[in-house]
PDB file of C-alpha atoms in Angstrom:
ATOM      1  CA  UNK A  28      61.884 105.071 143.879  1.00  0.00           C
ATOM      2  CA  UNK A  29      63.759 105.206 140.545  1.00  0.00           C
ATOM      3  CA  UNK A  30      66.120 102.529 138.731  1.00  0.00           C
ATOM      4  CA  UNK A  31      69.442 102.976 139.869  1.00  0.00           C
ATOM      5  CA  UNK A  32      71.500 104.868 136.988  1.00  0.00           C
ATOM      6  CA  UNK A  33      74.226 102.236 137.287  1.00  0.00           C
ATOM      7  CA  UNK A  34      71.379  99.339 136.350  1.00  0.00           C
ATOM      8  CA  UNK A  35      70.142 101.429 133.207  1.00  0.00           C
ATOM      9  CA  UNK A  36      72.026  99.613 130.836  1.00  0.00           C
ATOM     10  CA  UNK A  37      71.099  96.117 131.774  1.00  0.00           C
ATOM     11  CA  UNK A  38      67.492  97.206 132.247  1.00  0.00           C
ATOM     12  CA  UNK A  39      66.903  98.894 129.580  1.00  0.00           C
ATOM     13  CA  UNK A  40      68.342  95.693 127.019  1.00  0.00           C
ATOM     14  CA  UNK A  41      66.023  93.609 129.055  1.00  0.00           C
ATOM     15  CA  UNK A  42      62.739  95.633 127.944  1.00  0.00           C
ATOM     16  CA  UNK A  43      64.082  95.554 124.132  1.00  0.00           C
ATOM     17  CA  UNK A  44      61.817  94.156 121.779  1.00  0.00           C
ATOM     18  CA  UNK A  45      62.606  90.459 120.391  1.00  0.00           C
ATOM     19  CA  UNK A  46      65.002  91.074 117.264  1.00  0.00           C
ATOM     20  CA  UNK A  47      65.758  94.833 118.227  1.00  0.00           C
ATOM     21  CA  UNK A  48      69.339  96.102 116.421  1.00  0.00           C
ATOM     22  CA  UNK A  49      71.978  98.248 118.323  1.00  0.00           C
ATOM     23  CA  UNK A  50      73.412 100.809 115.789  1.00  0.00           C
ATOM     24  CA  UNK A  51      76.716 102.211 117.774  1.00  0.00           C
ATOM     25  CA  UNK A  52      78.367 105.315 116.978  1.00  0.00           C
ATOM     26  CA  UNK A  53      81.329 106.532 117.730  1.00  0.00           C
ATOM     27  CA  UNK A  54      84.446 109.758 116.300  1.00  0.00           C
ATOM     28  CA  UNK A  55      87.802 108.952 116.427  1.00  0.00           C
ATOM     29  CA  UNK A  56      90.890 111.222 115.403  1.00  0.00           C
ATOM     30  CA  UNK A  57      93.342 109.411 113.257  1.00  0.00           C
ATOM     31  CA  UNK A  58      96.887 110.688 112.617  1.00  0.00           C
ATOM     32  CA  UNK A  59      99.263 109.816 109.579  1.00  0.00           C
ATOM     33  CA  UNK A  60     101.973 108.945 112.103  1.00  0.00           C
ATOM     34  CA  UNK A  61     102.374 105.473 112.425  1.00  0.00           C
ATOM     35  CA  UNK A  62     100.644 103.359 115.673  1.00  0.00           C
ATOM     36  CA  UNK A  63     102.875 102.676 118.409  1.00  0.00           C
ATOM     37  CA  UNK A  64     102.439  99.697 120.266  1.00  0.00           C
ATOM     38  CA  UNK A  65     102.304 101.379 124.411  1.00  0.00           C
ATOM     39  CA  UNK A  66     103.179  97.645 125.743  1.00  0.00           C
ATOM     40  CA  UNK A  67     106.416  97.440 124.019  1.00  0.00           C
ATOM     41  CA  UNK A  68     109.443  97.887 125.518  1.00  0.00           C
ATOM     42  CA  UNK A  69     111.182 101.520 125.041  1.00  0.00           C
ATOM     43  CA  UNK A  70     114.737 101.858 123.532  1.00  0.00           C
ATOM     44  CA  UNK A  71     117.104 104.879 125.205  1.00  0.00           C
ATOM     45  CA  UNK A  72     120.236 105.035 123.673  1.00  0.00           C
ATOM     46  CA  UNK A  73     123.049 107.906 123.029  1.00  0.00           C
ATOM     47  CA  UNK A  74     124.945 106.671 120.940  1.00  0.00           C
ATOM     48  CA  UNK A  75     123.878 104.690 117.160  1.00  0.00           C
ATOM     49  CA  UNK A  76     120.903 102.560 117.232  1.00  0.00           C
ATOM     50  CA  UNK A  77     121.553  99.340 117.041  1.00  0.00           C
ATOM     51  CA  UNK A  78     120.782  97.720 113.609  1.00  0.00           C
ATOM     52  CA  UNK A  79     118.406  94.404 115.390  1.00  0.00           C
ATOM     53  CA  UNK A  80     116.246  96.859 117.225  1.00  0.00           C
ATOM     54  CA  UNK A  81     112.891  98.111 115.421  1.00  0.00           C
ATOM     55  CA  UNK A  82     112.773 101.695 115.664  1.00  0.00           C
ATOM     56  CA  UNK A  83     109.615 104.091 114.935  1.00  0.00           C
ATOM     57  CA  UNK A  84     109.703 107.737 114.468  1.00  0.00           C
ATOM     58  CA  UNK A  85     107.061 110.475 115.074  1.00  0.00           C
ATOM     59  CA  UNK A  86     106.225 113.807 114.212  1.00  0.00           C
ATOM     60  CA  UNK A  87     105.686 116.602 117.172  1.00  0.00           C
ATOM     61  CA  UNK A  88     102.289 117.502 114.808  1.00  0.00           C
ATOM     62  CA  UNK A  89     101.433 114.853 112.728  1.00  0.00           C
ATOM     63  CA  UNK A  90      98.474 115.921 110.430  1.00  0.00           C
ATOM     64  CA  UNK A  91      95.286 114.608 111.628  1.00  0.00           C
ATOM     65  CA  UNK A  92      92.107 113.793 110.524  1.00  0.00           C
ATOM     66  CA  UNK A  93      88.343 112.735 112.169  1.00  0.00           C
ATOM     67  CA  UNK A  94      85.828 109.955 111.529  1.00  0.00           C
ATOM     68  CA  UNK A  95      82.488 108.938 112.469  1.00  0.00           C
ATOM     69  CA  UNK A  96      81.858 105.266 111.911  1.00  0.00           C
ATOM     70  CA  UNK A  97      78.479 103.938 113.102  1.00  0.00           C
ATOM     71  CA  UNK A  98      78.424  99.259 113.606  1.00  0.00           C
ATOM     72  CA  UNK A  99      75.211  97.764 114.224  1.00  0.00           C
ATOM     73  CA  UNK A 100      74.552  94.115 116.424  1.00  0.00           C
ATOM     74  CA  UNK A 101      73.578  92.154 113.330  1.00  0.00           C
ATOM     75  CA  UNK A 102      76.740  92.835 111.431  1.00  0.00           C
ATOM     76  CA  UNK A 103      76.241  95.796 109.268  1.00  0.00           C
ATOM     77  CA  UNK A 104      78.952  98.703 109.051  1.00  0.00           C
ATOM     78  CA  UNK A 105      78.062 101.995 107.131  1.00  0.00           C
ATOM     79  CA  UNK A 106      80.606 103.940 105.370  1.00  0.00           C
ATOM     80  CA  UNK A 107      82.491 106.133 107.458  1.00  0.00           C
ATOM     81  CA  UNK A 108      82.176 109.834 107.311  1.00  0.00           C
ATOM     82  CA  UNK A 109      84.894 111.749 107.431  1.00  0.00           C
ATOM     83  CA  UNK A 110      85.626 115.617 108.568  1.00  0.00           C
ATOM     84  CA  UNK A 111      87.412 118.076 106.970  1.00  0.00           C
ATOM     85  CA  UNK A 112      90.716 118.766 108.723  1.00  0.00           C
ATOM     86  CA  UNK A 113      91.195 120.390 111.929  1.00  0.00           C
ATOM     87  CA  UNK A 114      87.170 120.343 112.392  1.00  0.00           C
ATOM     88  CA  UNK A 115      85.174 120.105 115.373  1.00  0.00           C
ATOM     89  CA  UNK A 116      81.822 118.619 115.432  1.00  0.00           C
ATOM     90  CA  UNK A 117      78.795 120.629 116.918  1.00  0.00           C
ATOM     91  CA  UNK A 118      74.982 119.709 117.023  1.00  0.00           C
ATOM     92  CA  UNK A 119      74.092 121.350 113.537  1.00  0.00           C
ATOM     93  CA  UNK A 120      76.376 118.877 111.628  1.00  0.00           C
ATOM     94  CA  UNK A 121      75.791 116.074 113.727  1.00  0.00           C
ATOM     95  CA  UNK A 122      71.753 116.540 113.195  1.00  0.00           C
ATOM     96  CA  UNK A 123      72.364 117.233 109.028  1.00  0.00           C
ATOM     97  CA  UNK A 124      74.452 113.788 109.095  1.00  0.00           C
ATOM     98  CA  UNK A 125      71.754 112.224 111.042  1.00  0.00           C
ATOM     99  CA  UNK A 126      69.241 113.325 108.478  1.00  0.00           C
ATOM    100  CA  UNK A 127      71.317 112.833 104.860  1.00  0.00           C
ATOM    101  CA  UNK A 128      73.632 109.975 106.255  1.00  0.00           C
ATOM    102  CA  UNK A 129      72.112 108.270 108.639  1.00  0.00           C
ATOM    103  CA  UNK A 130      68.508 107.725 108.351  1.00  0.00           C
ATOM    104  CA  UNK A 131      68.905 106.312 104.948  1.00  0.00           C
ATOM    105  CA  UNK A 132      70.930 103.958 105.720  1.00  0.00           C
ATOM    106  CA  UNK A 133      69.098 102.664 108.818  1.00  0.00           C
ATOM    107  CA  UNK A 134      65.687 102.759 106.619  1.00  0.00           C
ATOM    108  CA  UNK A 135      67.972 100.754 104.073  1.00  0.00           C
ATOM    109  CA  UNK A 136      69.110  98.317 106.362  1.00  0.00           C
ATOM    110  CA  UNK A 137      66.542  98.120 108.816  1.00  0.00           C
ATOM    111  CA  UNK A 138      62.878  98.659 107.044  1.00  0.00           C
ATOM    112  CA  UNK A 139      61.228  97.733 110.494  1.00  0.00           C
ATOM    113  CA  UNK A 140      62.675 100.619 112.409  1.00  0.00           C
ATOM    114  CA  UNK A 141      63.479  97.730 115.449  1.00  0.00           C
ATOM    115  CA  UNK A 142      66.680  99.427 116.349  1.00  0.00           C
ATOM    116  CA  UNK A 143      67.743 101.913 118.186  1.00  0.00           C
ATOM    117  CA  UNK A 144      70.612 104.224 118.327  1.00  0.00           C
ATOM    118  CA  UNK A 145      73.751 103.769 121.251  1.00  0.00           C
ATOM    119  CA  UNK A 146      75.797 107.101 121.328  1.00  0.00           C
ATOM    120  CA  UNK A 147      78.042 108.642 124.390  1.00  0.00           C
ATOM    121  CA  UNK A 148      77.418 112.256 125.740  1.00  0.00           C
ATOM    122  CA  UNK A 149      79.454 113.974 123.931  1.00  0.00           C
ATOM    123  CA  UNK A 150      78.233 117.611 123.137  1.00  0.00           C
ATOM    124  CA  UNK A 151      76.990 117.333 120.151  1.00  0.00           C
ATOM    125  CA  UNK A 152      74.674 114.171 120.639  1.00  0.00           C
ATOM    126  CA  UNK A 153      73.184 115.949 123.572  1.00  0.00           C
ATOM    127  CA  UNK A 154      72.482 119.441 122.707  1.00  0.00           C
ATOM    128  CA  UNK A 155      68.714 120.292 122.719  1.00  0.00           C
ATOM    129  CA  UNK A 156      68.646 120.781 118.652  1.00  0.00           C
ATOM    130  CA  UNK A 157      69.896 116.908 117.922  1.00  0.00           C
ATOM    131  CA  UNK A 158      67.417 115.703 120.356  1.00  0.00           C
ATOM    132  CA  UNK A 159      64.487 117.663 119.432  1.00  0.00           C
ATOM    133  CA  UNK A 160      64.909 116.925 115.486  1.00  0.00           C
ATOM    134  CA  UNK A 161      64.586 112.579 116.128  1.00  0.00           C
ATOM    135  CA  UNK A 162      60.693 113.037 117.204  1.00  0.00           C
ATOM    136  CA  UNK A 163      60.500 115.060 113.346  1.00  0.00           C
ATOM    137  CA  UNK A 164      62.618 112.669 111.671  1.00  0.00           C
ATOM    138  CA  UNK A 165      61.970 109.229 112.477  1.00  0.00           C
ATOM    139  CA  UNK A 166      60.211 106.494 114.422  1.00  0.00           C
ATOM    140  CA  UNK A 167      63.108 105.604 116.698  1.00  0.00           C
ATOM    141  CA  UNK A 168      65.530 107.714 118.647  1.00  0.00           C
ATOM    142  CA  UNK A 169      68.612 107.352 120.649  1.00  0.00           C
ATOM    143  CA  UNK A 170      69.919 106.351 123.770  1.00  0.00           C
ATOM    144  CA  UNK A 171      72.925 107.196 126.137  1.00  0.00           C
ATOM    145  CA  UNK A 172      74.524 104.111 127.529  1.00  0.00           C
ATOM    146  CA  UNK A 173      74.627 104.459 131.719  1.00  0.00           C
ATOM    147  CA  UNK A 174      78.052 103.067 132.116  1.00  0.00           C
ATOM    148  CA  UNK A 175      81.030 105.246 131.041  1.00  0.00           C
ATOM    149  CA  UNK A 176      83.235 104.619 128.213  1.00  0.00           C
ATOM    150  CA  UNK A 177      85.048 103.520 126.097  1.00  0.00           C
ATOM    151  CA  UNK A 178      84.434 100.300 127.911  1.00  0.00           C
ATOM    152  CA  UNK A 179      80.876  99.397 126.824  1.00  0.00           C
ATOM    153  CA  UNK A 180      81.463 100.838 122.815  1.00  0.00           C
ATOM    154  CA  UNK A 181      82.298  97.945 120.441  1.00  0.00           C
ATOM    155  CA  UNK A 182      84.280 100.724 118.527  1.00  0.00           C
ATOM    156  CA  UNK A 183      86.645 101.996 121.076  1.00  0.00           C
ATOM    157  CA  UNK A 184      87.023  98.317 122.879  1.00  0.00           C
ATOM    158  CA  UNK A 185      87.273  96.574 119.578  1.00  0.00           C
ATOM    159  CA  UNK A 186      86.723  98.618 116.221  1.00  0.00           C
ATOM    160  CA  UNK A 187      88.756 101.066 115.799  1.00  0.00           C
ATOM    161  CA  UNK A 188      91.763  99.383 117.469  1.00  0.00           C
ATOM    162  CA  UNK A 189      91.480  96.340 114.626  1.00  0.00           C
ATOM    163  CA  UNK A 190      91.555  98.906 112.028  1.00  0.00           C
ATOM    164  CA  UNK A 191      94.326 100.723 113.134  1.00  0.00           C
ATOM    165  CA  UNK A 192      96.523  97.689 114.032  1.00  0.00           C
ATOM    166  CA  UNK A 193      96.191  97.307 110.162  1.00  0.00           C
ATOM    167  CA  UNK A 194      95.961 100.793 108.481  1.00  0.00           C
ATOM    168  CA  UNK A 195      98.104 102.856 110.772  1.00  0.00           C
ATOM    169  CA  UNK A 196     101.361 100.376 110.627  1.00  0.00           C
ATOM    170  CA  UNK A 197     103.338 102.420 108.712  1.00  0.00           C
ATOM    171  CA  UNK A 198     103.757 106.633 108.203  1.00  0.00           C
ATOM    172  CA  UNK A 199     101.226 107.525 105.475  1.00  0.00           C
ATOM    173  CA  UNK A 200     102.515 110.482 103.028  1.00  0.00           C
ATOM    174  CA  UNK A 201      98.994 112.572 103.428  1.00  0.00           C
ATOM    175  CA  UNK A 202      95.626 112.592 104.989  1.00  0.00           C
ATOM    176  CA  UNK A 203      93.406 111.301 102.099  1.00  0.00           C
ATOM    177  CA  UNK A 204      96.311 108.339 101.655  1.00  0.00           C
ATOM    178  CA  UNK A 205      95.343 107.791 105.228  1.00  0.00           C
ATOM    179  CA  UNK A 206      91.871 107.297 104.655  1.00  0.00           C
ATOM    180  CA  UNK A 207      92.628 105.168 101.447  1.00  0.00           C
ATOM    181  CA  UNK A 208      94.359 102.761 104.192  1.00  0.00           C
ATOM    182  CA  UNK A 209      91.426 103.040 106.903  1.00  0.00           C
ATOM    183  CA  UNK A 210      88.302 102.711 104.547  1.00  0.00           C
ATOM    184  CA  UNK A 211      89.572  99.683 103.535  1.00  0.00           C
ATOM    185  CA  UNK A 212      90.257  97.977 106.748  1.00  0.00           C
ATOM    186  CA  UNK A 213      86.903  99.292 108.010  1.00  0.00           C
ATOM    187  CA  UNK A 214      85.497  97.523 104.905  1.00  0.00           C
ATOM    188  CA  UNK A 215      87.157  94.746 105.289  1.00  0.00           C
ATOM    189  CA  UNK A 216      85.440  94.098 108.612  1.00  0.00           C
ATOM    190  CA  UNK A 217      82.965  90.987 108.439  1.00  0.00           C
ATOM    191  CA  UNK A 218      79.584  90.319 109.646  1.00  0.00           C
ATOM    192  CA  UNK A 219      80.875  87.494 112.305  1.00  0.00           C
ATOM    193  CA  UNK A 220      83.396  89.642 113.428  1.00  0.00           C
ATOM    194  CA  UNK A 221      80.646  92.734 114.059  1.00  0.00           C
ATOM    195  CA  UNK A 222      77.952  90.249 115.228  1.00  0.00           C
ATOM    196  CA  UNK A 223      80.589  88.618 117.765  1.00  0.00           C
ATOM    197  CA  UNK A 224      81.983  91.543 118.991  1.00  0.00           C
ATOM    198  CA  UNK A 225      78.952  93.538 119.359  1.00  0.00           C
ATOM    199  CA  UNK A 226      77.690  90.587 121.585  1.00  0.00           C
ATOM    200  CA  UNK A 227      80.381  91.379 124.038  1.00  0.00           C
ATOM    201  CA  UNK A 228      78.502  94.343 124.749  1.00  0.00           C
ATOM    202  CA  UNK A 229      75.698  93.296 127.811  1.00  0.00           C
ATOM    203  CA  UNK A 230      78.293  91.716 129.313  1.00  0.00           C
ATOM    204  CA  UNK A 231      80.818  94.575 129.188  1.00  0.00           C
ATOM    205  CA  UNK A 232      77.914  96.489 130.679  1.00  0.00           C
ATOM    206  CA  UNK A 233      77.219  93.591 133.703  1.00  0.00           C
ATOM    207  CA  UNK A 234      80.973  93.755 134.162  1.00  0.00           C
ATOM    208  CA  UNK A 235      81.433  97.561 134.643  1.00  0.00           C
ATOM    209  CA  UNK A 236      78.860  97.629 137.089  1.00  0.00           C
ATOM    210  CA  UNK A 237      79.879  94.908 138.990  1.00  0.00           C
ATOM    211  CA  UNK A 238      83.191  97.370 139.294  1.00  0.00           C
ATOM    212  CA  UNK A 239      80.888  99.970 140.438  1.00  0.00           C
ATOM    213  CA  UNK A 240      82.029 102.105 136.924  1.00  0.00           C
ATOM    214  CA  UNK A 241      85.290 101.075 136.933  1.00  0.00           C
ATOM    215  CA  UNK A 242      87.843 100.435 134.592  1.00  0.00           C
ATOM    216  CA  UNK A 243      87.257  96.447 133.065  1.00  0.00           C
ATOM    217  CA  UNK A 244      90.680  96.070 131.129  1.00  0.00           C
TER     218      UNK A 244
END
């Protein structure tokens, strides 16, 4: 009989060898409209707003723009890599980043290959041509975390909110000023910070199975 999908995680960071690094990955779609806060209270009004009452304004389609930011256990962020505008990634792209971007910087950072790679299911992690190129390309490959997210992702639970508590206050004028604002927040970003958060991460797992997959926030 096999392992129980839903004990994957948890199993599979039991077997890891002494000293083994996480690298997580993760896209996220950033907008030059400012971050709303969805716990504070909403203002109706029909008449003039009153002066004492903090008002933000959107745009029905705010120019957007998407990154890929990969955080590792022991503290280490790489650059992020950013998409043109309006683009969609597919395997090809994802497997030439891999390749130019990525395994560089892992062979940089990590010379004794000990880590391994946590990524989601999206489509383009998955499709036959990104997993067929790791066995060409390096020592180490990837691995699909059983429980869903964005609950078990340092990046979605953690990450990317920080940074866009801090770059995404206010409306930026463009895309690139956007970036500007988020490179340097993601840079900003220390090693306790990523060591301590990414630590959070078996027991997010433990914690989403003990909710049978369910939501843990």
């Amino acid at each position: 009989m096999g392992i129980p999908k839903s004990t994957l995680g948890t199993t599979n960071l039991k077997k890891a060898p002494a000293g083994r690094v996480i690298v997580f990955s993760d896209e996220k779609t950033w907008t030059v409209d400012p971050v709303r806060n969805r716990r504070n209270d909403r203002y109706l009004t029909f008449g003039e707003v009153d002066e004492d009452v903090r008002t933000m304004s959107t745009t029905k389609h705010p120019a957007s723009v998407m990154s890929l930011g990969f955080v590792a256990s022991n503290g280490k962020a790489m650059p992020l890599i950013w998409f043109p505008t309006d683009y969609r990634l597919n395997a090809v792209d994802y497997v030439k980043i891999l390749q130019e971007k990525f395994l560089p910087w892992v062979q940089e950072s990590f010379p004794d290959n000990n880590v391994v790679l946590q990524q989601d299911g999206a489509p383009a992690h998955t499709a036959k041509v990104t997993q067929s190129s790791w066995g060409s390309t390096c020592s180490f490959g990837p691995r699909r975390c059983a429980p869903p997210e964005p609950d078990a992702n340092p990046l979605d639970y953690s990450f990317w909110v920080q940074v866009e508590s801090k770059a995404c206050t206010v409306r930026h004028p463009n895309v690139e000023a956007l970036k500007t604002a988020v490179n340097e927040e993601w840079n900003r970003m220390t090693t306790d910070y990523i060591k301590r958060t990414c630590s959070t991460f078996r027991k997010r797992i433990e914690a989403i199975i003990a909710a049978n997959g369910g939501y843990i926030e």
